[in-house]
XYZ file of C-alpha atoms in Angstrom:
753
model
C -37.646 -28.486 -61.358
C -35.223 -26.218 -61.394
C -36.850 -23.605 -58.905
C -38.124 -26.530 -56.561
C -33.967 -26.781 -56.250
C -33.210 -23.346 -55.584
C -36.442 -23.407 -53.207
C -34.602 -26.151 -51.438
C -31.379 -25.050 -51.010
C -32.437 -21.787 -50.156
C -35.032 -23.250 -47.072
C -31.474 -24.539 -46.456
C -29.486 -21.621 -46.086
C -32.178 -20.512 -43.311
C -31.719 -23.549 -41.524
C -27.994 -23.033 -41.363
C -28.359 -19.626 -40.631
C -30.592 -20.966 -37.127
C -28.182 -22.838 -36.222
C -25.820 -20.448 -35.732
C -24.798 -19.496 -32.502
C -25.310 -15.734 -31.025
C -20.914 -14.665 -30.812
C -19.434 -15.453 -27.719
C -20.425 -12.735 -24.577
C -16.701 -11.129 -23.773
C -16.518 -10.702 -19.754
C -14.622 -7.565 -20.069
C -17.424 -6.334 -22.335
C -18.934 -3.063 -20.356
C -22.080 -2.808 -21.601
C -22.611 -6.083 -20.121
C -24.964 -6.268 -17.097
C -22.863 -8.061 -13.997
C -24.481 -11.206 -14.516
C -24.179 -11.145 -18.489
C -20.314 -10.787 -17.191
C -20.511 -13.019 -14.761
C -21.623 -16.104 -16.981
C -19.427 -15.397 -20.134
C -15.892 -15.767 -17.587
C -16.875 -18.813 -15.030
C -16.883 -21.720 -18.207
C -13.473 -20.633 -18.764
C -11.803 -20.560 -15.839
C -10.599 -24.702 -15.045
C -11.601 -26.717 -11.911
C -8.259 -25.278 -10.112
C -9.386 -21.737 -10.969
C -11.907 -21.471 -9.909
C -11.116 -23.166 -6.637
C -8.363 -20.415 -6.428
C -10.797 -17.140 -6.751
C -12.116 -19.034 -3.019
C -9.410 -18.189 -1.858
C -8.016 -15.399 0.102
C -4.374 -15.458 1.666
C -2.164 -13.132 4.644
C 0.084 -10.149 3.300
C 2.057 -11.867 6.386
C 3.275 -15.187 3.905
C 4.769 -13.053 1.342
C 3.673 -9.817 -0.552
C 6.032 -7.130 0.615
C 8.251 -4.279 -1.761
C 12.311 -3.642 -0.719
C 13.973 -0.481 -0.853
C 13.233 0.562 -4.552
C 9.632 -0.150 -3.618
C 9.622 -2.921 -5.941
C 7.186 -6.035 -5.773
C 8.699 -8.660 -3.814
C 6.678 -11.650 -3.648
C 8.188 -15.395 -2.865
C 7.681 -18.100 -4.071
C 4.386 -19.722 -2.526
C 3.427 -16.648 -3.318
C 3.776 -16.147 -7.180
C 3.571 -20.057 -6.806
C -0.574 -18.996 -5.380
C -0.970 -15.968 -8.370
C -0.559 -17.755 -11.542
C -3.808 -19.568 -11.318
C -5.894 -15.817 -9.641
C -6.525 -15.636 -6.520
C -9.654 -13.922 -4.298
C -7.778 -11.861 -2.525
C -5.485 -11.434 0.280
C -5.317 -9.837 3.884
C -3.672 -6.638 4.363
C -0.950 -6.335 1.767
C 0.805 -2.701 1.949
C -0.920 -2.580 5.284
C 2.523 -0.853 7.449
C 2.815 1.101 4.608
C 2.297 5.298 4.472
C -1.107 5.790 2.467
C 0.883 6.814 -0.708
C 3.330 4.149 -0.499
C 0.222 1.547 0.360
C -1.227 3.081 -3.371
C 1.765 2.307 -5.024
C 2.666 -0.569 -4.329
C -0.705 -2.779 -3.774
C -1.375 -1.044 -7.911
C 2.086 -2.390 -8.794
C 0.622 -5.904 -7.062
C -2.954 -6.252 -9.446
C -1.077 -5.652 -12.033
C 1.461 -8.025 -11.034
C -1.603 -10.532 -10.236
C -4.647 -9.230 -13.236
C -1.240 -10.111 -15.387
C -0.089 -13.163 -14.856
C -3.094 -15.668 -14.689
C -5.273 -16.645 -17.838
C -8.143 -14.726 -17.474
C -6.585 -10.321 -16.180
C -8.988 -11.563 -12.838
C -7.729 -8.619 -10.488
C -8.351 -9.384 -7.343
C -9.755 -8.043 -4.068
C -7.044 -6.504 -1.122
C -8.423 -6.608 2.770
C -8.655 -4.963 5.337
C -9.550 -4.658 9.484
C -11.279 -1.679 11.140
C -11.633 -0.949 14.755
C -10.086 2.395 14.988
C -10.283 3.457 11.082
C -8.488 1.498 8.363
C -6.512 -0.656 10.544
C -3.211 0.039 8.099
C -0.597 2.673 9.020
C -0.794 7.343 8.407
C -5.287 6.293 8.235
C -7.389 9.260 10.799
C -7.524 7.337 14.563
C -11.165 7.406 14.826
C -12.922 5.286 17.810
C -13.745 1.888 19.053
C -17.433 0.867 17.414
C -18.391 0.300 20.969
C -17.472 4.035 22.319
C -19.139 5.128 19.124
C -22.218 2.933 19.516
C -21.620 5.098 22.799
C -22.491 8.602 20.557
C -26.006 7.340 19.685
C -26.153 8.822 16.695
C -26.376 6.562 14.130
C -26.171 9.754 11.611
C -22.044 10.803 13.398
C -21.961 6.690 12.773
C -22.686 6.490 9.056
C -20.046 9.985 8.491
C -16.925 7.828 10.018
C -17.643 4.703 8.880
C -18.310 6.790 4.797
C -13.973 8.637 5.529
C -13.104 4.938 6.193
C -14.945 3.695 2.873
C -12.688 6.186 1.806
C -9.494 5.729 2.893
C -9.432 1.704 2.743
C -9.788 2.965 -1.211
C -7.687 5.410 -2.093
C -5.508 2.492 -0.326
C -6.292 0.046 -2.183
C -8.508 -1.590 -0.987
C -11.468 -2.604 -1.833
C -13.359 -5.027 1.410
C -13.060 -4.697 5.059
C -13.147 -7.627 7.257
C -15.317 -5.571 9.329
C -17.707 -3.878 10.765
C -19.315 -6.665 12.926
C -23.445 -6.990 13.385
C -22.355 -9.454 16.487
C -24.358 -8.405 19.842
C -22.156 -8.647 23.017
C -23.241 -8.524 27.128
C -20.154 -10.609 27.923
C -17.515 -7.854 29.502
C -15.321 -11.647 30.030
C -14.863 -11.531 26.133
C -12.403 -10.232 24.870
C -13.638 -7.914 21.311
C -15.979 -5.959 23.255
C -14.858 -3.681 22.309
C -15.327 -4.501 18.093
C -19.229 -4.412 17.961
C -21.715 -1.671 19.018
C -23.216 -3.010 22.454
C -25.741 -5.275 24.222
C -28.821 -3.428 22.155
C -29.966 -5.397 19.267
C -31.588 -2.324 18.245
C -29.197 0.383 19.084
C -26.418 -2.192 17.214
C -29.496 -2.896 14.083
C -29.205 0.794 13.695
C -25.749 1.626 13.854
C -24.555 -1.518 11.965
C -26.392 -0.787 9.383
C -25.100 2.825 8.821
C -21.189 1.863 9.253
C -22.589 -0.589 5.963
C -23.817 2.004 4.730
C -21.204 4.211 5.212
C -18.301 2.525 4.390
C -19.958 1.367 1.070
C -21.089 4.532 -0.146
C -24.709 3.979 0.117
C -23.439 0.906 -2.297
C -22.900 3.152 -4.968
C -19.575 4.218 -4.090
C -18.725 -0.066 -4.995
C -19.116 0.726 -8.952
C -17.869 4.180 -8.509
C -13.652 3.413 -7.158
C -14.161 5.876 -4.088
C -15.695 3.526 -0.920
C -14.992 -0.347 -0.357
C -17.150 -3.217 0.211
C -17.937 -4.742 4.553
C -17.832 -7.424 5.521
C -20.586 -7.883 8.675
C -19.146 -10.476 10.829
C -19.739 -13.317 13.048
C -22.865 -14.976 11.243
C -24.170 -15.565 14.041
C -24.104 -15.531 18.289
C -19.760 -14.953 18.135
C -19.976 -12.478 21.344
C -22.494 -15.450 23.105
C -19.235 -17.195 23.919
C -19.822 -19.536 27.086
C -16.798 -18.400 29.646
C -16.646 -15.183 27.851
C -13.972 -16.953 26.272
C -12.931 -17.364 22.551
C -13.432 -20.011 19.963
C -15.635 -21.736 23.051
C -19.561 -23.092 22.590
C -22.523 -20.900 21.972
C -25.582 -21.275 24.006
C -28.798 -19.888 22.130
C -32.355 -20.429 22.184
C -33.651 -20.281 19.032
C -35.867 -17.759 19.965
C -33.637 -15.524 21.122
C -31.375 -16.064 18.124
C -34.517 -15.464 16.574
C -35.639 -12.123 18.149
C -32.100 -10.469 19.567
C -29.346 -12.225 17.367
C -29.997 -12.634 14.235
C -31.692 -9.386 13.223
C -28.929 -7.271 12.857
C -27.691 -8.996 9.998
C -31.158 -9.338 8.811
C -30.743 -5.710 8.183
C -27.471 -5.010 7.197
C -28.365 -7.251 4.310
C -31.497 -5.914 3.780
C -31.876 -2.755 3.877
C -27.673 -1.686 3.956
C -27.499 -4.326 1.891
C -23.250 -5.611 2.726
C -21.633 -7.179 0.337
C -19.721 -9.384 2.211
C -20.842 -11.941 5.884
C -18.679 -13.802 7.518
C -19.117 -16.851 9.271
C -18.809 -17.063 13.556
C -16.356 -19.295 14.649
C -18.805 -21.024 17.335
C -22.075 -23.556 16.799
C -24.776 -22.961 17.156
C -27.579 -25.843 19.007
C -24.195 -27.493 18.238
C -23.676 -27.254 14.652
C -21.075 -26.081 13.647
C -21.053 -22.219 11.844
C -19.079 -23.216 9.592
C -20.466 -26.041 8.351
C -25.172 -25.756 9.198
C -26.811 -24.934 5.583
C -29.672 -24.270 7.091
C -27.499 -21.064 8.314
C -25.353 -20.061 5.925
C -27.829 -21.161 3.457
C -31.590 -20.879 4.613
C -31.573 -18.194 6.242
C -29.197 -15.455 4.667
C -29.951 -16.766 1.472
C -33.335 -18.471 1.383
C -35.183 -15.878 3.603
C -33.464 -13.100 3.420
C -31.931 -12.744 0.321
C -28.590 -12.121 0.207
C -26.629 -12.171 -2.948
C -23.034 -11.752 -1.389
C -20.958 -14.069 -0.565
C -19.760 -15.607 2.333
C -16.128 -15.350 4.601
C -14.587 -17.621 6.732
C -12.925 -16.930 9.252
C -9.167 -17.651 10.159
C -8.920 -20.824 8.855
C -12.753 -22.279 10.139
C -13.306 -24.503 7.772
C -10.056 -26.170 7.988
C -11.718 -26.281 11.898
C -14.547 -27.770 11.060
C -12.229 -31.512 11.452
C -9.059 -30.498 13.955
C -11.467 -28.034 16.217
C -14.849 -28.485 16.275
C -14.265 -32.017 15.832
C -17.277 -32.659 13.372
C -16.220 -33.640 10.201
C -14.048 -37.001 9.936
C -11.720 -35.680 7.475
C -10.161 -32.551 6.129
C -11.208 -33.645 3.414
C -14.624 -34.072 4.757
C -14.326 -30.170 6.427
C -14.047 -28.792 2.835
C -16.531 -30.449 1.926
C -18.650 -29.119 4.343
C -17.852 -25.913 4.306
C -19.008 -25.898 0.847
C -22.344 -28.158 0.950
C -23.237 -24.759 4.220
C -22.529 -22.052 1.748
C -18.771 -20.834 3.258
C -17.641 -19.204 -0.388
C -14.827 -18.671 0.442
C -11.574 -19.741 2.649
C -9.633 -17.168 4.352
C -5.911 -18.187 4.848
C -5.609 -22.040 5.016
C -3.543 -23.686 2.910
C -4.982 -27.018 3.687
C -8.979 -27.117 3.857
C -10.261 -26.347 -0.442
C -6.877 -27.121 -1.550
C -9.449 -30.068 -1.699
C -11.673 -29.126 -3.423
C -10.411 -30.282 -7.330
C -9.209 -33.828 -5.586
C -13.075 -34.221 -4.327
C -15.006 -32.684 -8.417
C -12.955 -35.844 -9.675
C -13.654 -38.421 -7.216
C -17.848 -36.921 -7.052
C -18.063 -34.599 -10.107
C -21.700 -33.204 -8.638
C -19.283 -31.197 -6.607
C -18.622 -29.040 -8.901
C -21.644 -26.933 -9.332
C -21.569 -25.758 -5.808
C -17.907 -24.430 -6.752
C -19.388 -22.926 -9.996
C -22.170 -21.032 -7.513
C -19.356 -19.561 -5.127
C -17.210 -18.430 -7.795
C -19.691 -16.615 -9.504
C -20.901 -14.542 -5.680
C -16.822 -13.947 -6.171
C -17.166 -12.599 -9.619
C -20.260 -10.865 -8.457
C -18.879 -8.943 -6.329
C -15.404 -7.770 -8.300
C -17.594 -6.708 -11.061
C -19.433 -4.977 -8.940
C -16.529 -3.202 -7.213
C -15.755 -1.618 -11.340
C -12.253 -3.790 -10.230
C -12.486 -5.669 -14.112
C -12.920 -1.569 -16.123
C -10.955 0.496 -14.081
C -8.268 -1.985 -10.983
C -6.261 1.229 -10.379
C -5.814 3.552 -7.762
C -5.279 7.438 -8.001
C -2.307 7.266 -5.654
C -2.298 11.348 -6.738
C -5.305 11.119 -4.244
C -3.506 9.350 -1.358
C -1.316 12.564 0.071
C -3.844 15.299 0.137
C -7.405 12.651 1.173
C -6.396 10.716 3.827
C -6.246 11.660 7.769
C -7.335 15.260 6.690
C -8.762 17.826 8.596
C -12.179 17.513 7.472
C -11.451 13.794 8.725
C -9.787 14.695 12.259
C -12.571 16.862 13.173
C -14.373 14.213 12.259
C -12.525 11.872 14.843
C -13.390 14.339 17.298
C -17.439 14.998 16.838
C -17.401 11.470 17.319
C -15.553 11.295 20.654
C -16.551 14.735 22.231
C -20.514 13.093 21.741
C -19.493 9.107 22.700
C -17.334 10.282 26.127
C -20.519 9.729 28.842
C -19.761 11.585 32.514
C -20.776 8.063 34.826
C -21.104 11.041 37.881
C -20.551 14.647 38.533
C -20.645 15.522 42.383
C -21.500 18.678 43.924
C -21.185 20.004 39.657
C -17.146 19.954 39.954
C -17.471 20.010 36.032
C -16.929 21.738 34.216
C -13.582 22.835 35.408
C -12.518 26.568 35.026
C -10.013 28.230 32.760
C -9.391 30.995 33.817
C -7.403 29.546 37.291
C -4.645 29.820 39.189
C -4.792 26.122 40.186
C -2.544 23.617 39.906
C -3.668 19.600 38.267
C -2.541 16.663 38.577
C -3.012 14.196 35.448
C -1.521 10.701 36.633
C -2.984 7.144 35.971
C -1.539 4.290 33.685
C -3.804 4.960 31.225
C -2.142 8.895 31.248
C -0.959 9.040 27.455
C 2.448 10.559 25.829
C 0.388 13.283 24.081
C -2.237 14.260 27.547
C -0.375 16.775 28.894
C -0.470 18.482 25.490
C -3.469 17.859 24.793
C -4.923 20.004 28.363
C -2.275 22.852 27.247
C -4.125 22.939 23.340
C -7.803 22.959 24.999
C -6.926 24.855 28.723
C -4.096 27.817 27.121
C -1.862 26.873 31.001
C 0.706 24.613 31.506
C -0.173 24.206 34.978
C 0.368 20.881 35.524
C 1.802 17.408 36.446
C 2.026 14.888 34.650
C 3.231 11.074 34.609
C 1.154 7.904 34.077
C 3.303 6.324 37.015
C 2.941 2.220 36.175
C 2.147 -0.326 34.280
C -1.051 -2.312 34.091
C 1.637 -5.124 32.210
C 4.776 -6.857 30.179
C 3.134 -5.031 27.121
C 3.433 -8.511 26.242
C 0.775 -8.970 23.048
C 0.111 -12.956 22.758
C -0.254 -13.292 26.669
C 0.709 -10.006 28.460
C 1.932 -10.476 32.287
C 0.252 -8.683 35.049
C 2.647 -6.963 36.442
C 1.827 -7.460 40.502
C 3.669 -5.285 42.779
C 2.739 -1.087 41.396
C 3.987 0.416 44.406
C 6.457 1.982 44.193
C 4.850 3.993 41.215
C 1.829 4.153 43.197
C 3.836 6.236 45.842
C 5.462 8.212 43.138
C 2.079 9.183 42.044
C 0.529 9.915 45.387
C 3.481 12.962 45.982
C 2.935 14.563 42.353
C -1.245 14.850 43.382
C -0.019 16.205 46.801
C 0.818 18.644 45.012
C -1.707 19.492 43.357
C -4.613 21.693 43.013
C -7.316 19.895 41.222
C -6.143 15.354 40.767
C -7.159 14.147 37.033
C -6.826 9.832 37.402
C -6.524 8.406 34.687
C -7.512 4.415 35.143
C -9.402 1.425 33.553
C -7.907 -0.721 30.951
C -5.706 -1.079 27.392
C -5.108 -2.743 24.223
C -3.300 -5.623 26.460
C -5.861 -6.954 29.162
C -8.820 -6.114 26.878
C -7.761 -7.931 23.280
C -8.280 -11.263 20.763
C -7.266 -14.874 22.085
C -6.032 -16.048 18.789
C -6.458 -19.456 18.254
C -2.410 -19.858 18.411
C -2.118 -19.118 22.190
C -2.841 -16.028 22.552
C -4.279 -14.582 25.348
C -6.707 -12.233 25.845
C -10.539 -13.068 27.906
C -11.156 -12.721 30.395
C -12.493 -14.745 34.013
C -12.617 -11.439 36.457
C -13.202 -7.666 34.851
C -12.146 -5.482 38.343
C -10.020 -2.834 37.351
C -6.356 -4.989 37.280
C -3.292 -3.713 39.141
C -3.360 -1.260 42.544
C -5.819 1.560 40.530
C -7.878 1.207 43.282
C -5.760 1.447 45.885
C -4.106 4.799 43.864
C -7.416 6.283 43.690
C -8.215 5.607 47.892
C -4.699 7.415 47.926
C -5.491 9.734 46.555
C -8.928 10.569 47.599
C -7.904 11.012 51.195
C -5.221 13.405 49.884
C -9.289 15.873 50.058
C -8.999 17.166 46.745
C -11.362 17.119 44.393
C -10.812 13.474 41.826
C -11.672 13.757 38.656
C -11.404 10.193 37.386
C -11.267 9.688 32.584
C -12.319 5.763 32.459
C -10.858 4.345 29.524
C -11.092 0.856 28.646
C -12.658 -1.708 26.287
C -14.413 -4.246 28.040
C -16.607 -2.777 31.326
C -15.389 -3.515 33.613
C -16.422 -3.469 37.594
C -15.815 0.536 38.712
C -17.123 0.366 42.313
C -14.130 1.058 43.709
C -14.140 4.019 41.231
C -17.479 4.989 41.349
C -17.559 5.484 45.562
C -14.485 7.812 45.153
C -14.535 10.017 42.697
C -16.217 13.558 42.937
C -16.486 13.370 38.570
C -16.313 10.037 36.423
C -15.757 10.957 33.127
C -16.696 7.340 31.040
C -14.304 7.438 27.436
C -14.124 4.251 26.683
C -11.443 3.602 23.438
C -11.155 7.113 21.470
C -10.240 8.252 17.756
C -6.209 9.637 18.327
C -7.403 13.434 19.228
C -9.580 11.551 22.354
C -7.539 13.353 25.119
C -7.723 16.544 23.412
C -11.663 15.640 23.443
C -11.040 14.024 27.147
C -10.823 18.235 28.252
C -13.060 20.197 25.839
C -15.171 18.398 27.747
C -13.731 18.599 31.350
C -13.351 22.588 30.663
C -16.673 23.154 29.042
C -16.002 23.493 25.802
C -18.934 20.962 25.221
C -20.771 18.490 27.309
C -20.994 15.774 27.778
C -23.940 13.548 25.092
C -23.141 10.423 25.109
C -25.285 7.271 27.081
C -23.772 3.894 28.072
C -24.136 1.593 25.492
C -24.424 -1.534 27.608
C -25.184 -2.760 31.847
C -21.834 -1.470 34.016
C -22.866 -4.633 36.670
C -22.088 -4.507 40.190
C -19.942 -8.001 39.535
C -18.496 -10.673 37.268
C -21.143 -13.208 40.110
C -24.548 -11.112 38.300
C -23.582 -12.404 34.639
C -24.725 -12.339 32.122
C -26.772 -8.877 33.189
C -28.297 -6.653 30.783
C -31.433 -4.432 30.210
C -33.284 -6.792 28.194
C -33.216 -9.299 30.134
C -36.511 -10.976 30.681
C -38.619 -9.681 33.766
C -38.516 -12.553 35.615
C -34.587 -12.863 35.935
C -34.945 -9.321 37.913
C -36.723 -11.350 40.944
C -34.594 -12.423 42.820
C -30.744 -10.514 43.299
C -27.559 -11.909 45.751
C -26.635 -12.204 49.177
C -24.528 -8.926 50.802
C -24.654 -7.144 47.266
C -26.636 -3.970 46.601
C -29.516 -5.203 43.522
C -29.574 -3.973 39.881
C -26.766 -2.662 37.975
C -24.140 0.264 39.000
C -25.549 2.343 35.438
C -28.569 1.146 33.833
C -28.016 0.772 29.998
C -28.924 4.105 27.968
C -27.473 5.842 31.400
C -25.717 8.980 30.610
C -25.051 12.075 32.924
C -24.922 16.191 31.354
C -23.379 19.489 32.575
C -28.023 20.764 30.498
C -30.648 19.398 32.556
C -32.841 17.852 31.920
C -36.921 17.393 32.482
C -39.265 14.942 30.634
C -42.970 15.810 31.102
C -46.617 15.427 28.649
C -46.308 12.124 28.188
C -49.112 11.633 25.192
C -50.296 8.746 22.707
C -52.241 9.894 20.497
C -54.824 6.855 20.760
C -54.365 3.859 23.392
C -55.304 1.568 21.691
C -52.889 0.084 18.210
C -53.690 -2.130 15.724
C -51.941 -3.966 12.803
C -52.952 -2.132 10.639
C -52.307 0.968 12.688
C -50.018 3.041 14.230
C -49.611 5.499 18.130
C -47.650 8.703 17.773
C -46.154 9.247 21.350
C -44.505 12.854 21.965
C -43.208 13.922 24.967
C -42.035 17.606 26.059
C -37.798 17.962 26.880
C -37.321 20.680 28.846
C -33.298 21.454 29.467
C -33.285 23.846 32.652
C -29.857 23.931 32.713
C -27.400 27.131 32.383
C -25.772 25.642 29.293
C -26.091 24.165 25.933
C -26.645 20.686 25.738
C -27.153 17.573 23.763
C -29.497 14.663 25.265
C -30.480 10.810 24.487
C -33.899 10.997 24.514
C -35.380 6.393 24.253
C -38.635 4.749 23.920
C -38.773 1.981 25.601
C -41.934 -0.832 24.862
C -42.515 -3.681 27.196
C -45.753 -6.637 26.870
C -47.203 -6.888 30.019
C -47.755 -10.269 29.678
C -47.476 -13.285 26.688
C -47.467 -16.311 25.507
C -43.594 -16.538 26.002
C -42.080 -14.855 28.340
C -40.759 -11.414 27.544
C -37.497 -9.283 27.524
C -38.445 -6.438 30.471
C -38.773 -3.592 28.214
C -36.868 -2.737 24.501
C -35.165 -0.228 23.324
C -36.769 0.054 19.377
C -36.049 4.348 18.824
C -34.318 7.480 19.999
C -33.499 10.530 19.050
C -30.534 12.421 20.010
C -31.905 16.538 20.369
C -29.730 19.382 21.135
C -31.476 22.418 23.717
C -30.617 25.857 24.499
C -30.769 26.867 28.078
C -35.305 27.273 28.297
C -35.820 25.907 25.182
C -38.444 23.373 25.707
C -39.343 20.565 22.813
C -42.127 17.545 21.816
C -39.501 14.845 20.238
C -42.298 12.351 18.513
C -41.939 8.777 18.217
C -44.294 6.560 16.429
C -45.506 2.423 17.525
C -45.390 0.117 14.810
C -47.382 -2.658 14.665
C -43.640 -4.472 13.859
C -42.070 -3.496 16.401
C -44.132 -5.437 19.258
C -43.884 -8.571 16.675
C -42.449 -11.588 18.718
C -41.118 -14.952 18.132
C -44.386 -17.121 19.556
C -45.104 -20.180 20.850
C -44.719 -22.260 17.359
C -41.233 -20.338 16.996
C -43.856 -18.016 13.545
C -43.577 -14.348 14.350
C -46.444 -13.018 15.789
C -48.398 -10.104 16.759
C -50.372 -10.792 19.918
C -53.019 -8.385 21.627
C -52.555 -7.702 25.104
C -51.434 -4.463 27.417
C -48.638 -2.906 26.852
C -46.616 -0.371 27.941
C -44.099 2.508 27.250
C -40.922 4.303 28.596
C -39.516 7.187 27.165
C -36.915 9.078 29.025
C -33.288 9.270 29.751
C -32.630 5.645 30.139
C -33.840 2.209 30.505
C -34.354 2.635 34.336
C -35.415 6.773 34.612
C -38.561 7.768 31.666
C -42.723 8.782 32.323
C -44.832 5.831 31.108
C -48.182 5.047 29.446
C -50.607 2.434 29.014
C -51.675 0.737 25.538
C -53.373 -2.477 24.156
C -52.712 -4.012 20.829
C -56.077 -5.239 19.170
C -56.155 -8.163 16.955
């Protein structure tokens, strides 16, 4: 009996031990996996704390530093931070890198110490000319770097962007843009990488890999996370006006608009995606579960977070008019898959009250919070939330970074015209040069003198294009006095270099608060054409440097300039780079990332439009573009010969090797972008006239020939067919290899199924 009792007690003990719960996992334990740490932290949060992890506010509502460098927070900010926060936009943006590093360390410490679970915040920046903050290296704009046709160079630039941002104490970047931009009326054109799907895909994936340090740089604290934007179709706004509706056919959306975003997710592993201001087929992107959950997450496997564009969840109600109330707008955004609400004081602030009415909503909140927390763990913020302030002194805007900025400039400047080989200008000369025009900068003369070793210059900008109001700039209607001043300067010179185009006031973002930045015409503003004609009438050589942030219809400039350099928007060393090109230290090698139309009336107008779009032109206007996509001259002279295919047939399981000989018959070492285009001769749906599918940038010495090879893969021939599914279609195809989308050697081949 006693033995049975002992056995019974033993069994009870075993049962009790088996029922004991395992020790709770501690989210602060770095030995746990990221998913385990997220799962351990989430149940500890109250509903209000969860929602706080779904909101970002801007530092301008009260995140400052006093005269002694101490934190100075508004009551509103103090109240917000009691619950923690997903992130803060642009803290320390107007401080030097060292001051910003110190400030952001203090701000992060305050946030960690003043929420229950010590959850760090994401500090978020943007990047259009490098890190959008004081003291950072100023690079050329994305569309400028796209003109380099050098993805490896773009990777290096964004690697510096990622490093410089992290050294300031930043963690995420609402960049780069994966949008396709084809309408030069749109003020934000220069923020993206151009009109072509393939070029944009190469550039945006390399930008993301660079800024994220090939993903490895996130956890070790050297780089920041990217937020690819604006998903999807944002650059296609009707009329080119910000916030307008978007009309894209489903087939165009899949074949042309999606690919850069898909590559950003699958290949570059972007940490974030920003939803688009616009709509697709009438469905607002911020309220589109098929887009954000169906395509982005289910089809592509995106694991990061989706952030709203500024205030766009609330706008589902008061602007887009697709939600019945502010609360309904919040629920619509949450259900669609938007994880973070950017800036709004309403929107996701309604979520706790909505959960009380419908507890099931908290499951959606939990999914979003997990994505945000996962991002913070990936970035290592729970273990190493602070930055080394001393590194910011020596590692931001270093000599190596500035050298890279100039290298990018030199490969991005496009030579559009060079009559009688007026360029390059020799340095050993006695001639006086006039540097004039409204796009002249304060340092242009000193930059040219530094390169030329001469002070034989006259320099004056002459007149401004606008009153430079940041919200709604007004054109200065009468520039006649400035024009005459510049003409008189030109009379005293032997060579005239005219700086024309547009600036940050004539092409910019049209904000929701009434600011304008889009244009109804794309002609150069002011009396720039008149200035050029008057200078040209003097009979002196005229070189035009075109600076701009949108494609301009430059018919008068193209006709009257003896030489034309397209510079877009260069780095802080831009004028020095231009001088190196003009004086022949470097041959220009940039190519147009967009088509240059003759008139705004030709829009929409991109090289890869359907073949049927080219059937008819317009009365009283020469057919075709002024300059085609991919065009750009050189000081070298390139000849293409011996285009060969390894096979005249391809199957779904084979490939074709394309080879071509490229020779530099000129007298100077130069770089050339060899471009390969494919054309589907007959399709079951109307097909593009041609599509860029590969390119290589090469450098050749005078007299040198290189054999360049490309590979045609079945993937390159896929398109969305009649049943809205990706297909391969047997038939005839054409390959063109050449120097632009208009000029090259061609061969035909067949796809056999």
